[in-house]
Amino acid sequence: MNEETIAAVATAPGRGGIGVVRVSGPRLTDFARRLCGLLPLARQATLTDFRDGQGRTIDRGILLYFPAPHSFTGEDVLELQGHGGPVVLHLLLQRCLELGARLAEPGEFTRRAFLNDKLDLAQAEAVADLIDASSVQAVRSALRSLSGEFSRQVHGIVDRLIELRMLIEATLDFPDEEIDAATLLREANVMSRLEQLRADLAGMQRRARQGSLLRSGLQVVLAGPPNVGKSSLLNRLAGEERAIVTEIAGTTRDTVRELIQVEGIPLHIIDTAGLRETGDTIEKLGIERSWQEIERADVILQLVDACDARHGLTAEDVAIAGQLPERVERIVIHNKCDLSGEPAGRSEEGGQVHLRLSARSGQGIELLHAELLRVAGWQEHGEDLILARERHLQALQAADSHLAEALIRGDALEFCAEELRGAQEALGEITGKFTADDLLGAIFSRFCIGK
Ligand code: GDP
Ligand code: ZN
């Protein structure tokens, strides 16, 4: 157990009815006695004065005491609920530092919870994901991971791997005995069980990839000449879903990026209208960044005027298309179909998807939703999505590669056993069984302070 006591303001900065200072460390009863002049009662709310070194009252509030090991961190934890003003909380925190605590690093409470086996790594990450969640689906998914659902699935696969390893290694250990290794393995169905295991892992990968969309979302680029309806389409997409519209970075004069949501999936929309030549340095920087983002966009919505494009794209539209990266999937949107008199609809010409719709009337918008979800690879709104992080996806991928190798070389038992061990280690990284210290540092440093 850690000998250092840590403290931090756990509530968000700003003013609020209540603000919380959290303290964690070994043996905090004396700490509480000096702070409040009383011995704290375990898991009971006590109304008390919080006092400074001269015995003057800093604030009056509620003291909560969670003795080890039944606390979030597994250590003694004190929660000081004071009034939610920045100065009050600063004074309370100062007092805690005087009493011997040091300022907690970002994520340090959760890190201690992990080190004291209160949470595994995937659960610890879910804490941060829950706080960062920007949609209801993301919240649900983070909660499932926090409750250990994701970890249980990983453990389920690992347990089956261990069983197969034991079978194979047992035959390796007794090469000269009467046991015929091949017969034994055949009788235990090792190879078909391995295949089944790989299929189940693939299912998990699918759910994780889809879930990771809830975290990172899709990069969508709006391209097209002025007045074709880019802003109107953006507003329509945002408004339809009563989405949270946030202005991100952008430039001084124009918003280049917006974040909206469709069916709970964040869409980062970049309007290329902002990407014009400029002498303004700050704006230039923003534009450079936008071009970098266009390079790694998931989809480009190229807007054309439905009236002009009745007989194919205009020269101007072709020129715009030429400026955009070729490898990024493109959807041609024939906007203002209410003016051209055509019905909304979808067509495909030579593999290129065309949608006719109206940003103004909203006709055909559902086609665009469906198309975006298709590009995203979104299949269903299952309750079983895994809010995966990039490192989880990589670990699942690594485990899958090991299993694939093991299946190919099923006759070379030693090799096969080695691959199964590799798969087990890759999966262990998800829950933190085999995780290097620097990775832990990287994970927890991205938490907010007080968590
Ligand atoms: P942007 O310059 O590409 O962002 O285009 P805007 O969204 O500012 O739209 C330019 C004009 O076209 C505005 O007057 C819009 O009201 C109009 N407009 C946009 N979409 C439609 C549409 O689907 N139908 C009709 N009739 N007008 C539209
Ligand atoms: Zn515009």
Short mmCIF file of C-alpha atoms and ligand atoms in Angstrom, two decimals:
data_model
loop_
_atom_site.label_atom_id
_atom_site.label_comp_id
_atom_site.label_asym_id
_atom_site.label_seq_id
_atom_site.Cartn_x
_atom_site.Cartn_y
_atom_site.Cartn_z
CA MET A 1 0.00 0.00 0.00
CA ASN A 2 1.11 3.52 -0.79
CA GLU A 3 2.44 5.51 2.16
CA GLU A 4 1.70 8.91 0.66
CA THR A 5 -1.58 10.68 1.25
CA ILE A 6 -2.99 12.45 -1.79
CA ALA A 7 -5.65 15.11 -2.08
CA ALA A 8 -7.45 16.93 -4.87
CA VAL A 9 -10.61 18.85 -5.64
CA ALA A 10 -12.84 16.18 -7.18
CA THR A 11 -15.61 18.40 -8.50
CA ALA A 12 -15.44 20.36 -11.74
CA PRO A 13 -13.85 23.81 -11.64
CA GLY A 14 -16.22 26.75 -11.30
CA ARG A 15 -19.00 27.46 -8.84
CA GLY A 16 -21.56 24.95 -7.63
CA GLY A 17 -23.75 24.23 -4.64
CA ILE A 18 -21.31 21.67 -3.35
CA GLY A 19 -17.64 21.09 -3.97
CA VAL A 20 -15.74 17.98 -2.94
CA VAL A 21 -12.15 17.55 -1.85
CA ARG A 22 -11.07 13.95 -1.89
CA VAL A 23 -8.25 12.55 0.23
CA SER A 24 -6.79 9.07 0.03
CA GLY A 25 -3.99 7.46 2.01
CA PRO A 26 -3.11 5.10 4.81
CA ARG A 27 -4.79 5.77 8.16
CA LEU A 28 -6.72 9.02 7.87
CA THR A 29 -8.46 9.06 11.25
CA ASP A 30 -5.86 11.36 12.76
CA PHE A 31 -5.96 13.52 9.65
CA ALA A 32 -9.73 13.90 10.15
CA ARG A 33 -9.36 14.62 13.82
CA ARG A 34 -6.95 17.48 13.14
CA LEU A 35 -9.11 18.82 10.32
CA CYS A 36 -12.47 18.62 12.08
CA GLY A 37 -11.72 17.95 15.72
CA LEU A 38 -13.56 14.65 15.71
CA LEU A 39 -13.04 11.00 14.99
CA PRO A 40 -14.83 10.23 11.74
CA LEU A 41 -17.56 7.63 11.63
CA ALA A 42 -17.17 5.00 8.94
CA ARG A 43 -19.49 5.49 5.96
CA GLN A 44 -21.65 8.07 7.74
CA ALA A 45 -22.24 11.66 6.87
CA THR A 46 -21.07 13.98 9.63
CA LEU A 47 -21.90 17.69 9.62
CA THR A 48 -18.78 19.43 10.83
CA ASP A 49 -16.53 22.47 10.67
CA PHE A 50 -13.36 22.19 8.60
CA ARG A 51 -10.67 24.12 10.47
CA ASP A 52 -7.39 25.75 9.56
CA GLY A 53 -4.15 25.51 11.56
CA GLN A 54 -5.29 28.20 14.03
CA GLY A 55 -8.57 26.47 14.64
CA ARG A 56 -10.57 28.97 12.57
CA THR A 57 -13.42 27.63 10.51
CA ILE A 58 -12.67 27.45 6.76
CA ASP A 59 -16.04 26.05 5.83
CA ARG A 60 -18.84 24.02 7.32
CA GLY A 61 -19.89 20.88 5.47
CA ILE A 62 -20.14 17.12 5.41
CA LEU A 63 -17.32 14.73 6.18
CA LEU A 64 -17.43 11.20 4.81
CA TYR A 65 -14.99 8.53 5.86
CA PHE A 66 -14.46 5.26 4.01
CA PRO A 67 -11.98 3.09 5.89
CA ALA A 68 -9.68 0.78 3.92
CA PRO A 69 -10.20 -1.53 2.19
CA HIS A 70 -13.84 -0.70 1.49
CA SER A 71 -13.29 2.49 -0.47
CA PHE A 72 -12.81 3.52 -4.09
CA THR A 73 -9.01 3.41 -3.85
CA GLY A 74 -8.84 0.56 -1.36
CA GLU A 75 -7.12 2.95 1.09
CA ASP A 76 -8.63 5.18 3.76
CA VAL A 77 -10.62 7.82 1.91
CA LEU A 78 -12.04 11.11 3.21
CA GLU A 79 -14.50 13.20 1.28
CA LEU A 80 -14.87 16.80 2.37
CA GLN A 81 -18.08 18.23 0.98
CA GLY A 82 -17.85 21.96 1.28
CA HIS A 83 -19.48 24.83 -0.51
CA GLY A 84 -18.71 24.80 -4.20
CA GLY A 85 -16.74 27.99 -4.59
CA PRO A 86 -13.23 28.02 -6.02
CA VAL A 87 -11.69 29.92 -3.09
CA VAL A 88 -13.36 27.79 -0.42
CA LEU A 89 -12.20 24.62 -2.16
CA HIS A 90 -8.72 26.03 -2.60
CA LEU A 91 -8.53 26.75 1.16
CA LEU A 92 -9.80 23.28 2.03
CA LEU A 93 -7.25 21.72 -0.30
CA GLN A 94 -4.47 23.93 1.16
CA ARG A 95 -5.39 22.72 4.62
CA CYS A 96 -5.19 19.09 3.47
CA LEU A 97 -1.71 19.76 2.10
CA GLU A 98 -0.70 21.32 5.44
CA LEU A 99 -1.88 18.19 7.15
CA GLY A 100 0.58 16.15 5.10
CA ALA A 101 -1.22 15.28 1.89
CA ARG A 102 0.32 16.08 -1.45
CA LEU A 103 -1.55 17.13 -4.56
CA ALA A 104 -2.84 14.12 -6.49
CA GLU A 105 -1.71 13.62 -10.06
CA PRO A 106 -4.33 13.20 -12.79
CA GLY A 107 -5.99 9.82 -12.45
CA GLU A 108 -4.04 8.95 -9.30
CA PHE A 109 -7.09 7.91 -7.27
CA THR A 110 -8.15 5.53 -10.02
CA ARG A 111 -4.57 4.35 -10.41
CA ARG A 112 -4.48 3.43 -6.73
CA ALA A 113 -7.81 1.65 -7.12
CA PHE A 114 -6.20 -0.34 -9.93
CA LEU A 115 -3.03 -1.09 -7.96
CA ASN A 116 -5.12 -2.20 -4.97
CA ASP A 117 -7.19 -4.53 -7.16
CA LYS A 118 -10.42 -2.58 -6.78
CA LEU A 119 -10.67 -2.24 -10.56
CA ASP A 120 -8.87 -3.79 -13.50
CA LEU A 121 -7.39 -1.62 -16.20
CA ALA A 122 -10.34 -1.81 -18.58
CA GLN A 123 -12.64 -0.76 -15.73
CA ALA A 124 -10.33 2.08 -14.75
CA GLU A 125 -10.40 3.35 -18.31
CA ALA A 126 -14.18 3.09 -18.25
CA VAL A 127 -14.20 5.60 -15.38
CA ALA A 128 -12.57 8.17 -17.64
CA ASP A 129 -14.77 7.16 -20.57
CA LEU A 130 -17.91 7.60 -18.49
CA ILE A 131 -16.85 11.11 -17.54
CA ASP A 132 -15.96 11.95 -21.13
CA ALA A 133 -19.01 10.29 -22.67
CA SER A 134 -20.75 12.59 -25.13
CA SER A 135 -23.82 10.49 -25.87
CA VAL A 136 -26.30 8.31 -24.03
CA GLN A 137 -25.02 5.22 -25.84
CA ALA A 138 -21.46 6.01 -24.81
CA VAL A 139 -22.58 6.37 -21.19
CA ARG A 140 -24.36 3.00 -21.26
CA SER A 141 -21.42 1.34 -22.87
CA ALA A 142 -18.92 2.87 -20.43
CA LEU A 143 -21.07 1.76 -17.51
CA ARG A 144 -21.10 -1.79 -18.81
CA SER A 145 -17.30 -1.75 -19.04
CA LEU A 146 -17.08 -0.20 -15.58
CA SER A 147 -19.24 -2.95 -14.14
CA GLY A 148 -16.71 -5.39 -15.55
CA GLU A 149 -18.71 -6.68 -18.49
CA PHE A 150 -15.90 -6.17 -21.01
CA SER A 151 -13.34 -7.63 -18.59
CA ARG A 152 -15.56 -10.67 -17.99
CA GLN A 153 -15.71 -11.32 -21.72
CA VAL A 154 -11.93 -11.05 -21.94
CA HIS A 155 -11.51 -13.37 -18.96
CA GLY A 156 -13.94 -15.83 -20.54
CA ILE A 157 -11.73 -16.07 -23.61
CA VAL A 158 -8.56 -16.22 -21.53
CA ASP A 159 -9.93 -19.08 -19.42
CA ARG A 160 -10.70 -21.10 -22.51
CA LEU A 161 -7.21 -20.33 -23.86
CA ILE A 162 -5.62 -21.54 -20.65
CA GLU A 163 -7.56 -24.79 -20.83
CA LEU A 164 -6.35 -25.44 -24.37
CA ARG A 165 -2.81 -24.53 -23.42
CA MET A 166 -2.92 -26.99 -20.56
CA LEU A 167 -4.07 -29.77 -22.86
CA ILE A 168 -1.36 -29.08 -25.39
CA GLU A 169 1.40 -28.52 -22.87
CA ALA A 170 0.46 -31.68 -21.01
CA THR A 171 1.14 -33.72 -24.13
CA LEU A 172 4.41 -31.83 -24.61
CA ASP A 173 5.51 -32.68 -21.09
CA PHE A 174 5.21 -36.41 -21.63
CA PRO A 175 6.62 -37.00 -25.10
CA ASP A 176 7.90 -40.49 -24.34
CA GLU A 177 4.94 -41.80 -22.45
CA GLU A 178 2.34 -44.14 -23.78
CA ILE A 179 0.06 -41.22 -24.52
CA ASP A 180 -0.36 -40.59 -28.19
CA ALA A 181 -0.41 -36.81 -28.38
CA ALA A 182 -2.34 -36.62 -31.62
CA THR A 183 -5.07 -38.93 -30.36
CA LEU A 184 -5.32 -37.07 -27.11
CA LEU A 185 -5.68 -33.73 -28.80
CA ARG A 186 -8.17 -35.09 -31.27
CA GLU A 187 -10.26 -36.55 -28.49
CA ALA A 188 -10.25 -33.24 -26.70
CA ASN A 189 -11.28 -31.48 -29.90
CA VAL A 190 -8.50 -29.00 -29.40
CA MET A 191 -8.42 -27.66 -32.93
CA SER A 192 -12.16 -27.21 -33.32
CA ARG A 193 -12.30 -25.55 -29.90
CA LEU A 194 -9.55 -23.25 -31.03
CA GLU A 195 -11.56 -22.38 -34.11
CA GLN A 196 -14.63 -21.64 -32.01
CA LEU A 197 -12.53 -19.49 -29.72
CA ARG A 198 -11.25 -17.50 -32.67
CA ALA A 199 -14.81 -17.00 -33.95
CA ASP A 200 -15.89 -15.69 -30.54
CA LEU A 201 -12.90 -13.38 -30.42
CA ALA A 202 -13.87 -12.09 -33.87
CA GLY A 203 -17.35 -11.28 -32.53
CA MET A 204 -15.76 -9.35 -29.71
CA GLN A 205 -13.56 -7.46 -32.15
CA ARG A 206 -16.63 -6.47 -34.15
CA ARG A 207 -18.44 -5.17 -31.09
CA ALA A 208 -15.30 -3.36 -29.99
CA ARG A 209 -14.75 -1.72 -33.36
CA GLN A 210 -18.32 -0.52 -33.45
CA GLY A 211 -18.12 0.67 -29.89
CA SER A 212 -14.93 2.56 -30.62
CA LEU A 213 -16.97 4.61 -33.07
CA LEU A 214 -18.96 5.90 -30.12
CA ARG A 215 -15.73 7.25 -28.73
CA SER A 216 -13.95 8.61 -31.74
CA GLY A 217 -16.78 9.14 -34.21
CA LEU A 218 -16.53 9.77 -37.92
CA GLN A 219 -14.60 12.51 -39.68
CA VAL A 220 -16.93 14.01 -42.27
CA VAL A 221 -15.90 16.62 -44.80
CA LEU A 222 -18.41 18.91 -46.50
CA ALA A 223 -17.19 20.07 -49.88
CA GLY A 224 -18.82 22.14 -52.58
CA PRO A 225 -19.01 25.63 -54.09
CA PRO A 226 -20.54 28.56 -52.19
CA ASN A 227 -24.31 28.55 -51.85
CA VAL A 228 -24.79 24.89 -52.63
CA GLY A 229 -26.17 24.37 -49.11
CA LYS A 230 -23.29 23.11 -46.96
CA SER A 231 -24.23 25.16 -43.90
CA SER A 232 -27.89 24.31 -44.36
CA LEU A 233 -27.08 20.61 -44.50
CA LEU A 234 -24.97 20.86 -41.40
CA ASN A 235 -27.77 22.61 -39.54
CA ARG A 236 -30.27 20.09 -40.80
CA LEU A 237 -28.12 17.17 -39.63
CA ALA A 238 -27.62 18.83 -36.28
CA GLY A 239 -31.21 19.96 -35.85
CA GLU A 240 -32.83 16.73 -36.88
CA GLU A 241 -31.11 14.91 -34.09
CA ARG A 242 -31.48 17.81 -31.70
CA ALA A 243 -27.77 17.31 -31.46
CA ILE A 244 -25.29 19.10 -29.31
CA VAL A 245 -23.63 21.56 -31.64
CA THR A 246 -20.26 22.69 -30.45
CA GLU A 247 -17.87 25.04 -32.11
CA ILE A 248 -14.41 23.61 -32.05
CA ALA A 249 -11.17 25.50 -32.61
CA GLY A 250 -11.78 26.90 -36.05
CA THR A 251 -10.54 30.28 -37.06
CA THR A 252 -11.23 33.76 -35.88
CA ARG A 253 -13.88 34.44 -38.48
CA ASP A 254 -15.30 31.12 -39.58
CA THR A 255 -16.14 27.91 -37.84
CA VAL A 256 -14.30 25.24 -39.74
CA ARG A 257 -15.19 22.32 -37.50
CA GLU A 258 -18.37 21.27 -35.77
CA LEU A 259 -19.27 18.28 -33.68
CA ILE A 260 -22.74 16.81 -34.05
CA GLN A 261 -24.24 13.41 -33.40
CA VAL A 262 -26.25 11.04 -35.53
CA GLU A 263 -27.76 8.08 -33.67
CA GLY A 264 -25.32 8.69 -30.85
CA ILE A 265 -22.29 8.57 -33.12
CA PRO A 266 -20.18 11.72 -32.98
CA LEU A 267 -19.58 13.25 -36.39
CA HIS A 268 -16.75 15.71 -36.72
CA ILE A 269 -17.78 17.88 -39.59
CA ILE A 270 -15.30 20.01 -41.45
CA ASP A 271 -16.73 22.66 -43.74
CA THR A 272 -14.29 23.34 -46.54
CA ALA A 273 -15.87 26.76 -47.01
CA GLY A 274 -13.43 27.89 -44.34
CA LEU A 275 -10.52 26.57 -46.36
CA ARG A 276 -9.74 29.58 -48.46
CA GLU A 277 -6.54 31.47 -49.11
CA THR A 278 -5.82 33.88 -46.31
CA GLY A 279 -3.12 36.20 -45.04
CA ASP A 280 -4.15 35.83 -41.39
CA THR A 281 -1.55 33.70 -39.59
CA ILE A 282 -3.87 32.23 -36.99
CA GLU A 283 -6.43 31.39 -39.61
CA LYS A 284 -3.72 29.85 -41.76
CA LEU A 285 -2.76 27.50 -38.94
CA GLY A 286 -6.37 26.45 -38.54
CA ILE A 287 -6.66 25.80 -42.24
CA GLU A 288 -3.51 23.71 -42.33
CA ARG A 289 -4.88 21.60 -39.53
CA SER A 290 -8.16 21.19 -41.37
CA TRP A 291 -6.36 19.92 -44.46
CA GLN A 292 -4.55 17.38 -42.33
CA GLU A 293 -7.89 16.25 -41.01
CA ILE A 294 -9.35 16.00 -44.48
CA GLU A 295 -6.49 13.67 -45.33
CA ARG A 296 -7.69 11.28 -42.65
CA ALA A 297 -11.41 11.82 -43.17
CA ASP A 298 -13.73 8.82 -43.19
CA VAL A 299 -16.11 10.26 -45.73
CA ILE A 300 -16.50 13.31 -47.94
CA LEU A 301 -19.93 14.71 -48.68
CA GLN A 302 -19.59 16.53 -51.97
CA LEU A 303 -22.56 18.82 -52.44
CA VAL A 304 -23.75 19.72 -55.91
CA ASP A 305 -26.79 21.69 -56.99
CA ALA A 306 -29.48 19.24 -58.04
CA CYS A 307 -30.72 21.60 -60.76
CA ASP A 308 -27.27 22.07 -62.31
CA ALA A 309 -26.27 18.44 -62.02
CA ARG A 310 -29.25 16.87 -63.70
CA HIS A 311 -27.04 15.88 -66.61
CA GLY A 312 -23.91 15.10 -64.69
CA LEU A 313 -21.48 17.06 -62.54
CA THR A 314 -20.46 20.51 -63.70
CA ALA A 315 -16.85 21.38 -64.52
CA GLU A 316 -16.63 23.30 -61.25
CA ASP A 317 -17.77 20.26 -59.27
CA VAL A 318 -15.26 18.05 -61.04
CA ALA A 319 -12.51 20.55 -60.18
CA ILE A 320 -13.48 20.52 -56.50
CA ALA A 321 -13.49 16.73 -56.48
CA GLY A 322 -9.95 16.83 -57.90
CA GLN A 323 -8.67 18.71 -54.83
CA LEU A 324 -9.91 16.13 -52.36
CA PRO A 325 -7.99 13.01 -51.40
CA GLU A 326 -8.92 10.12 -53.63
CA ARG A 327 -8.76 7.28 -51.15
CA VAL A 328 -11.47 8.78 -48.94
CA GLU A 329 -14.97 7.49 -49.61
CA ARG A 330 -17.12 10.12 -51.27
CA ILE A 331 -20.86 10.57 -51.37
CA VAL A 332 -22.23 13.00 -53.95
CA ILE A 333 -25.16 14.94 -52.50
CA HIS A 334 -27.53 16.49 -55.02
CA ASN A 335 -28.97 19.17 -52.77
CA LYS A 336 -32.05 21.33 -53.32
CA CYS A 337 -34.03 18.49 -54.89
CA ASP A 338 -37.11 20.46 -53.82
CA LEU A 339 -36.19 22.99 -56.54
CA SER A 340 -35.18 20.51 -59.22
CA GLY A 341 -38.51 18.77 -58.78
CA GLU A 342 -37.01 15.32 -58.42
CA PRO A 343 -37.93 13.02 -55.55
CA ALA A 344 -35.35 12.28 -52.88
CA GLY A 345 -33.47 9.08 -53.57
CA ARG A 346 -30.29 7.08 -53.74
CA SER A 347 -28.50 5.77 -56.80
CA GLU A 348 -25.17 4.20 -57.58
CA GLU A 349 -23.19 4.82 -60.72
CA GLY A 350 -19.98 2.90 -61.21
CA GLY A 351 -19.64 2.34 -57.48
CA GLN A 352 -20.19 6.05 -56.72
CA VAL A 353 -23.12 6.73 -54.40
CA HIS A 354 -25.38 9.68 -55.26
CA LEU A 355 -28.07 10.96 -52.89
CA ARG A 356 -30.77 13.43 -53.87
CA LEU A 357 -32.13 15.38 -50.94
CA SER A 358 -33.11 18.78 -49.68
CA ALA A 359 -31.32 20.37 -46.76
CA ARG A 360 -34.07 22.97 -46.58
CA SER A 361 -37.12 20.70 -46.50
CA GLY A 362 -35.41 17.73 -44.91
CA GLN A 363 -36.53 15.35 -47.67
CA GLY A 364 -34.06 12.47 -48.00
CA ILE A 365 -32.09 13.29 -44.86
CA GLU A 366 -32.79 9.80 -43.52
CA LEU A 367 -30.98 8.45 -46.60
CA LEU A 368 -27.91 10.42 -45.60
CA HIS A 369 -28.13 9.11 -42.02
CA ALA A 370 -28.28 5.57 -43.31
CA GLU A 371 -25.38 6.21 -45.67
CA LEU A 372 -23.21 7.67 -42.90
CA LEU A 373 -23.99 4.73 -40.65
CA ARG A 374 -23.10 2.38 -43.51
CA VAL A 375 -19.74 4.09 -43.98
CA ALA A 376 -19.21 3.85 -40.24
CA GLY A 377 -19.78 0.10 -40.47
CA TRP A 378 -22.57 0.49 -37.96
CA GLN A 379 -24.77 -2.58 -37.86
CA GLU A 380 -27.10 -2.59 -34.93
CA HIS A 381 -27.67 -0.70 -31.73
CA GLY A 382 -26.89 -3.72 -29.67
CA GLU A 383 -26.68 -3.37 -25.94
CA ASP A 384 -23.47 -5.36 -26.20
CA LEU A 385 -21.19 -2.77 -27.76
CA ILE A 386 -17.79 -2.42 -26.17
CA LEU A 387 -16.60 1.15 -25.75
CA ALA A 388 -13.16 0.11 -26.90
CA ARG A 389 -10.04 2.19 -27.00
CA GLU A 390 -7.41 1.97 -29.67
CA ARG A 391 -5.17 -0.10 -27.39
CA HIS A 392 -8.00 -2.58 -26.80
CA LEU A 393 -8.51 -2.97 -30.53
CA GLN A 394 -4.80 -3.54 -30.98
CA ALA A 395 -4.70 -6.15 -28.22
CA LEU A 396 -7.69 -8.00 -29.68
CA GLN A 397 -6.04 -7.86 -33.09
CA ALA A 398 -2.77 -9.22 -31.70
CA ALA A 399 -4.60 -12.05 -29.93
CA ASP A 400 -6.38 -12.91 -33.16
CA SER A 401 -3.10 -13.04 -35.10
CA HIS A 402 -1.67 -15.45 -32.53
CA LEU A 403 -4.73 -17.67 -32.77
CA ALA A 404 -4.53 -17.64 -36.56
CA GLU A 405 -0.90 -18.77 -36.37
CA ALA A 406 -1.76 -21.44 -33.82
CA LEU A 407 -4.43 -22.82 -36.13
CA ILE A 408 -2.13 -22.88 -39.15
CA ARG A 409 0.59 -24.71 -37.23
CA GLY A 410 -1.67 -26.97 -35.22
CA ASP A 411 0.59 -29.96 -35.96
CA ALA A 412 3.68 -28.30 -34.46
CA LEU A 413 2.52 -28.46 -30.86
CA GLU A 414 5.32 -26.51 -29.30
CA PHE A 415 4.80 -23.68 -31.71
CA CYS A 416 1.06 -23.82 -31.19
CA ALA A 417 1.44 -23.61 -27.42
CA GLU A 418 3.71 -20.61 -27.81
CA GLU A 419 1.14 -18.81 -29.95
CA LEU A 420 -1.61 -19.50 -27.44
CA ARG A 421 0.57 -18.01 -24.74
CA GLY A 422 1.04 -14.95 -26.96
CA ALA A 423 -2.70 -14.60 -27.40
CA GLN A 424 -3.23 -14.86 -23.65
CA GLU A 425 -0.68 -12.14 -22.98
CA ALA A 426 -2.20 -9.84 -25.58
CA LEU A 427 -5.61 -10.20 -23.93
CA GLY A 428 -4.03 -9.73 -20.51
CA GLU A 429 -2.94 -6.26 -21.56
CA ILE A 430 -6.57 -5.21 -21.77
CA THR A 431 -7.30 -5.90 -18.14
CA GLY A 432 -3.82 -4.91 -17.01
CA LYS A 433 -2.46 -8.36 -16.17
CA PHE A 434 0.57 -7.83 -18.38
CA THR A 435 0.97 -4.11 -18.61
CA ALA A 436 4.16 -2.13 -18.60
CA ASP A 437 4.51 0.76 -16.14
CA ASP A 438 4.95 3.37 -18.87
CA LEU A 439 1.66 2.31 -20.43
CA LEU A 440 -0.05 2.69 -17.07
CA GLY A 441 1.46 6.15 -16.78
CA ALA A 442 0.16 7.10 -20.20
CA ILE A 443 -3.32 5.81 -19.46
CA PHE A 444 -3.79 7.50 -16.10
CA SER A 445 -2.15 10.78 -17.00
CA ARG A 446 -5.06 11.47 -19.36
CA PHE A 447 -7.57 11.42 -16.50
CA CYS A 448 -8.72 14.61 -14.89
CA ILE A 449 -7.32 15.54 -11.50
CA GLY A 450 -9.38 14.30 -8.59
CA LYS A 451 -10.37 11.12 -10.40
P1 GDP B 1 -23.23 27.14 -48.37
O1 GDP B 1 -22.63 28.40 -48.87
O2 GDP B 1 -22.83 25.98 -49.22
O3 GDP B 1 -22.98 26.89 -46.94
O4 GDP B 1 -24.82 27.26 -48.59
P2 GDP B 1 -25.93 27.70 -47.54
O5 GDP B 1 -26.28 26.60 -46.66
O6 GDP B 1 -25.52 28.98 -46.91
O7 GDP B 1 -27.18 27.92 -48.51
C1 GDP B 1 -27.17 28.87 -49.57
C2 GDP B 1 -28.60 29.17 -49.94
O8 GDP B 1 -29.26 28.04 -50.47
C3 GDP B 1 -29.42 29.64 -48.76
O9 GDP B 1 -30.30 30.65 -49.16
C4 GDP B 1 -30.24 28.40 -48.39
O10 GDP B 1 -31.45 28.70 -47.77
C5 GDP B 1 -30.45 27.77 -49.74
N1 GDP B 1 -30.62 26.32 -49.64
C6 GDP B 1 -29.81 25.46 -49.01
N2 GDP B 1 -30.28 24.21 -49.13
C7 GDP B 1 -31.44 24.28 -49.83
C8 GDP B 1 -32.40 23.31 -50.28
O11 GDP B 1 -32.28 22.10 -50.03
N3 GDP B 1 -33.44 23.77 -50.99
C9 GDP B 1 -33.60 25.10 -51.27
N4 GDP B 1 -34.66 25.44 -51.98
N5 GDP B 1 -32.73 26.03 -50.86
C10 GDP B 1 -31.66 25.63 -50.16
ZN ZN B 2 -21.74 27.92 -45.57
#
